[in-house]
């Protein structure tokens, strides 16, 4: 039984007709490009903002652009520093470089894998402009403390919510607790399109307006260029597909949580370190990441048994080649030990319970 890490195919098969109808409507209206008048894009933006309880959602081409545009909207650029957690997908740091600023990496928390808020203060310099918080693997960072630090030190906060659609902290949806939040709708995210797509979310009218101008060459309306921007628009077909999928998101997240519970009970006595859930938050298990002492052997054992385990991530961001020369003198002990031991097990709303049982039985055989 071959088991993929996430079964996007099953999700799309279940919605095939609804999605085909939605795409047909876009074709009938030739509403392909995400300008201000695209009804599919407008509707999705309104629906996603309402879902989160946010004032504004601005679609864009992908989650990496969303981070860049958020930084530009906040005026972050050359000479500025931005605090970034040492573990994330590269976009969280790369976007900082792309706008000409410098990422300053902070180690992660040993229990929750999000940025270690106790180490943020010592990373702040007179050049620091913002903190990028990543809600990693579907788990909220400690937003209360991070917001306190940001307020005290007059820093902007960006939430990178690419792995946390629908996750909750202290009763609020993630994406509503910062100056600007960014989302990716990459196909395998908790809410994913059928191609690249992303958005920015904000409760601040001016910042949302700046984000919108930046996505479309600074145009307020056609040929009225208020500033320089770029082309990073959410397209009509992706918006129509996302509109079909959004009503299912809460149910999919609760399926992820149920399947995670099955892992917790079946793996309880295996010696694997299972994910811890931050109090006052709802984890949406974008990934189910365990820690194993002999991770590499277990990874290959599972792969040899057609189970697609994965490693998130192989190295802390500051150790990646583009950053290494600059950062080798820094130490990120928690990030380094997390990278040596982490293993993501198959989990998505469409992973069968029988598949999870098979994964756990295979892990048990490895341990014996
Ligand atoms: C997926 C992801 C992104 C980037 O999204 P793209 O749409 O692929 O550009 C950014 N940050 C995190 C944490 C992600 O997981």
XYZ file of C-alpha atoms and ligand atoms in Angstrom:
383
model
C 0.000 0.000 0.000
C 1.708 3.191 -1.244
C 0.866 6.143 0.999
C 1.667 9.717 -0.065
C 2.486 12.422 2.486
C -0.659 14.282 1.331
C -3.320 13.063 -1.061
C -4.290 16.147 -3.079
C -5.612 13.841 -5.815
C -8.380 12.483 -3.573
C -9.403 15.987 -2.537
C -9.680 17.168 -6.126
C -11.460 14.000 -7.276
C -14.112 14.544 -4.591
C -14.776 18.087 -5.891
C -14.155 17.492 -9.585
C -17.588 18.512 -10.861
C -17.942 21.573 -8.661
C -14.497 22.733 -9.714
C -15.143 22.049 -13.411
C -18.339 24.138 -13.194
C -16.468 26.966 -11.500
C -13.754 26.945 -14.153
C -16.436 26.929 -16.891
C -17.950 30.102 -15.438
C -14.576 31.824 -15.560
C -14.182 30.769 -19.196
C -17.687 31.975 -20.089
C -16.942 35.396 -18.635
C -13.308 35.503 -19.839
C -12.529 36.649 -16.288
C -8.968 35.387 -16.249
C -6.861 38.212 -14.850
C -7.181 39.431 -11.278
C -7.820 43.110 -11.876
C -10.114 45.129 -9.605
C -13.147 44.128 -11.684
C -12.721 40.358 -11.665
C -15.869 39.030 -9.918
C -14.274 35.681 -8.971
C -11.264 37.337 -7.364
C -13.403 39.973 -5.617
C -15.775 37.365 -4.230
C -13.025 35.102 -2.991
C -11.208 38.005 -1.325
C -14.404 39.009 0.474
C -15.188 35.433 1.505
C -11.699 34.702 2.801
C -11.564 37.981 4.771
C -14.980 37.166 6.287
C -13.871 33.610 7.096
C -10.854 34.943 9.004
C -12.708 37.840 10.595
C -10.370 40.320 8.882
C -11.144 43.631 7.174
C -9.237 43.109 3.941
C -7.861 40.317 1.769
C -5.799 41.118 -1.330
C -5.079 38.248 -3.707
C -1.671 37.789 -5.302
C 0.270 35.262 -7.348
C 1.786 33.101 -4.568
C 2.766 33.045 -0.908
C 6.336 34.171 -1.547
C 5.157 37.287 -3.395
C 2.705 37.885 -0.546
C 5.626 38.140 1.901
C 7.566 40.475 -0.407
C 4.551 42.686 -1.007
C 3.775 42.811 2.728
C 7.364 43.929 3.443
C 7.224 46.563 0.684
C 3.849 47.817 1.919
C 5.408 48.310 5.373
C 8.296 50.224 3.826
C 10.945 47.617 4.641
C 13.974 47.824 2.350
C 17.704 48.415 2.081
C 19.486 48.807 5.413
C 16.633 47.292 7.395
C 16.677 44.070 9.389
C 13.796 41.659 9.805
C 13.593 38.948 12.459
C 12.852 35.515 10.992
C 12.645 32.107 12.718
C 15.548 29.753 12.014
C 13.176 27.031 10.794
C 10.719 27.641 7.974
C 10.337 27.208 4.258
C 12.970 29.435 2.587
C 10.389 32.010 1.399
C 10.054 33.446 4.916
C 13.690 34.625 4.741
C 14.156 34.936 0.981
C 11.446 37.610 0.696
C 13.410 39.764 3.156
C 16.480 39.603 0.910
C 14.426 40.228 -2.215
C 13.262 43.609 -0.883
C 16.887 44.487 -0.065
C 16.732 43.973 3.706
C 18.542 41.430 5.883
C 16.964 38.507 7.722
C 18.196 38.098 11.300
C 17.519 34.548 12.402
C 16.219 33.586 15.830
C 16.199 30.026 17.166
C 12.951 28.076 17.552
C 11.101 26.907 20.624
C 11.958 23.303 21.532
C 8.352 22.278 22.185
C 6.321 24.079 19.547
C 8.949 24.710 16.801
C 7.785 28.295 16.266
C 10.091 31.264 16.895
C 11.527 31.312 20.445
C 10.002 34.548 21.676
C 12.447 34.693 24.605
C 15.302 35.210 22.112
C 13.719 37.961 20.023
C 14.809 40.864 22.230
C 18.522 40.103 21.934
C 18.236 39.982 18.105
C 16.756 43.481 17.855
C 19.094 46.284 16.713
C 18.453 49.913 15.732
C 17.966 48.617 12.159
C 15.202 46.143 13.007
C 11.911 47.022 11.321
C 9.745 43.931 11.567
C 9.270 40.401 12.857
C 8.075 37.687 10.504
C 6.245 35.091 12.579
C 5.717 31.694 10.948
C 2.874 29.526 12.258
C 4.864 26.434 11.455
C 3.286 23.079 10.555
C -0.181 24.519 11.397
C 0.676 25.644 14.926
C 0.391 29.187 16.230
C 3.407 31.082 17.488
C 3.102 32.796 20.888
C 1.302 35.829 19.486
C 0.569 37.450 22.818
C 4.241 37.767 23.764
C 5.354 38.585 20.232
C 2.829 41.401 19.991
C 4.004 42.751 23.345
C 7.619 42.766 22.171
C 6.686 44.393 18.864
C 4.670 47.081 20.589
C 7.413 47.834 23.116
C 10.121 47.983 20.429
C 7.967 49.655 17.749
C 8.275 46.870 15.212
C 5.839 45.654 12.591
C 4.627 42.059 12.718
C 3.944 39.921 9.650
C 2.303 36.527 10.160
C 3.353 33.953 7.557
C 0.194 31.807 7.568
C 1.130 29.598 4.607
C 0.799 26.492 6.811
C -1.997 27.683 9.087
C -5.248 28.401 7.198
C -8.033 28.277 9.774
C -5.792 27.797 12.812
C -6.806 29.687 15.951
C -4.958 31.453 18.774
C -6.826 32.778 21.801
C -10.138 32.681 19.947
C -8.912 34.582 16.854
C -8.057 33.098 13.472
C -4.373 33.343 12.631
C -3.870 36.084 10.092
C -5.769 38.659 12.143
C -3.118 39.225 14.824
C -0.534 41.285 12.935
C -0.087 44.307 10.666
C -0.218 42.130 7.559
C -0.596 38.358 7.270
C 0.327 36.322 4.218
C -1.139 33.097 2.873
C -0.084 30.658 0.165
C -2.635 28.615 -1.743
C -0.063 26.180 -3.136
C -2.034 22.990 -3.985
C -1.002 20.957 -0.920
C -1.578 23.680 1.694
C -4.618 23.351 3.994
C -6.457 25.557 1.473
C -4.892 25.111 -1.959
C -5.659 26.021 -5.554
C -4.668 24.201 -8.736
C -1.523 26.164 -9.364
C 0.222 29.012 -7.596
C -1.809 31.566 -5.653
C -1.586 33.612 -2.449
C -2.914 36.634 -0.593
C -2.241 39.320 1.999
C -4.680 39.998 4.836
C -4.862 43.148 6.968
C -7.166 45.113 9.223
C -5.416 48.354 8.247
C -7.072 50.205 5.329
C -3.902 51.989 4.185
C -1.720 48.880 4.297
C -4.314 46.841 2.402
C -4.531 49.591 -0.210
C -0.743 49.653 -0.583
C -0.709 45.866 -0.987
C -3.344 46.114 -3.683
C -1.451 48.816 -5.596
C 1.788 46.819 -5.353
C 0.180 43.721 -6.920
C -0.873 45.591 -10.054
C 1.829 48.065 -11.156
C 0.750 50.655 -8.629
C -2.470 51.258 -10.566
C -5.447 52.624 -8.699
C -7.485 52.080 -11.819
C -6.189 51.351 -15.286
C -3.367 53.714 -16.332
C -3.489 55.654 -13.058
C -0.113 54.660 -11.595
C 0.218 55.912 -8.017
C 3.485 54.113 -7.364
C 5.717 51.446 -8.835
C 4.566 47.916 -8.247
C 4.679 44.652 -10.110
C 2.434 42.045 -11.662
C 1.437 39.627 -8.925
C -2.290 39.095 -9.339
C -4.517 36.247 -8.212
C -6.083 34.863 -11.392
C -9.757 34.192 -11.943
C -9.466 30.432 -12.305
C -7.560 30.032 -9.031
C -10.005 32.350 -7.246
C -12.980 30.344 -8.566
C -11.375 27.066 -7.414
C -10.575 28.545 -3.995
C -14.189 29.713 -3.679
C -15.316 26.115 -4.181
C -12.869 24.827 -1.577
C -13.155 27.456 1.179
C -16.489 26.149 2.578
C -14.812 22.762 3.178
C -11.782 24.146 5.017
C -13.097 23.859 8.583
C -14.236 20.290 8.022
C -10.902 19.383 6.425
C -9.035 20.903 9.384
C -11.128 18.936 11.856
C -10.418 15.748 9.854
C -6.710 16.587 10.104
C -7.119 16.963 13.884
C -8.956 13.610 14.163
C -6.285 11.834 12.147
C -3.598 13.463 14.283
C -5.424 12.037 17.347
C -5.202 8.581 15.795
C -1.438 9.035 15.431
C -1.196 10.215 19.059
C -2.930 7.098 20.338
C -1.161 4.591 18.066
C 2.318 6.074 18.538
C 2.034 6.721 22.274
C 4.527 4.062 23.359
C 6.991 4.148 20.497
C 9.527 6.558 21.978
C 8.875 8.992 19.121
C 8.422 12.570 20.285
C 4.964 13.657 19.143
C 3.926 17.245 18.345
C 2.888 19.346 21.345
C -0.081 21.658 20.996
C 0.234 25.178 22.367
C -2.395 25.961 25.015
C -5.179 28.332 23.885
C -4.614 27.432 20.261
C -5.974 25.103 17.618
C -3.319 23.288 15.620
C -4.461 22.537 12.042
C -1.767 19.924 11.334
C -0.589 21.100 7.955
C 2.096 18.556 8.770
C 2.351 15.900 11.480
C 5.985 16.196 12.487
C 7.495 13.762 14.990
C 11.063 13.504 16.244
C 12.979 10.232 16.070
C 16.463 9.510 17.374
C 17.382 7.354 14.395
C 15.451 9.506 11.968
C 17.424 8.725 8.808
C 17.045 4.952 9.211
C 13.344 5.277 9.966
C 12.881 7.619 6.989
C 14.476 5.076 4.624
C 12.609 2.168 6.205
C 9.294 3.931 5.598
C 10.281 4.926 2.063
C 11.293 1.314 1.336
C 7.811 0.329 2.488
C 6.205 2.819 0.068
C 5.335 5.273 2.838
C 6.171 8.811 1.807
C 7.579 10.299 4.997
C 9.334 13.648 4.555
C 11.800 15.938 6.314
C 10.726 19.474 7.264
C 13.313 20.789 7.105
C 16.791 19.423 6.392
C 18.666 22.477 7.654
C 17.965 25.653 9.608
C 17.600 28.612 7.233
C 20.853 30.291 8.381
C 22.743 27.113 7.452
C 21.479 27.091 3.845
C 24.119 27.918 1.253
C 22.982 31.494 0.505
C 23.149 32.409 4.210
C 25.879 30.182 5.521
C 28.891 32.431 5.070
C 27.092 35.252 6.816
C 25.677 33.258 9.679
C 28.061 30.413 10.489
C 29.218 32.057 13.686
C 25.728 32.120 15.097
C 24.347 29.181 17.011
C 20.848 27.765 16.690
C 20.985 24.700 18.946
C 17.259 23.935 18.979
C 16.848 24.400 15.243
C 19.856 22.195 14.567
C 18.622 19.372 16.797
C 15.097 19.642 15.350
C 16.541 19.293 11.837
C 18.475 16.181 12.837
C 15.385 14.398 14.182
C 12.230 15.665 12.441
C 10.068 13.376 10.350
C 6.702 14.251 8.768
C 4.236 11.369 8.554
C 1.450 11.090 5.938
C -1.513 13.222 6.964
C -4.215 15.105 5.094
C -8.027 15.171 5.313
C -8.139 12.331 2.789
C -5.625 9.989 4.407
C -7.628 6.888 5.449
C -7.523 5.703 9.034
C -6.372 2.334 7.655
C -3.433 4.080 6.016
C -2.475 5.735 9.299
C -2.729 2.356 11.057
C -0.465 0.888 8.379
C 2.079 3.697 8.861
C 2.063 3.107 12.628
C 2.364 -0.671 12.255
C 5.322 -0.165 9.946
C 6.948 2.164 12.485
C 6.340 -0.495 15.166
C 8.060 -3.141 13.012
C 11.034 -0.834 12.588
C 11.315 -0.333 16.325
C 11.153 -4.077 17.172
C 4.508 27.355 1.166
C 5.117 28.384 2.031
C 5.439 29.665 1.557
C 5.458 30.047 0.110
O 4.339 29.884 -0.612
P 4.379 29.775 -2.210
O 2.964 29.971 -2.578
O 4.914 28.433 -2.546
O 5.244 30.877 -2.720
C 5.906 30.613 2.462
N 6.072 30.315 3.758
C 5.790 29.095 4.247
C 5.986 28.836 5.703
C 5.324 28.080 3.400
O 5.080 26.860 3.899
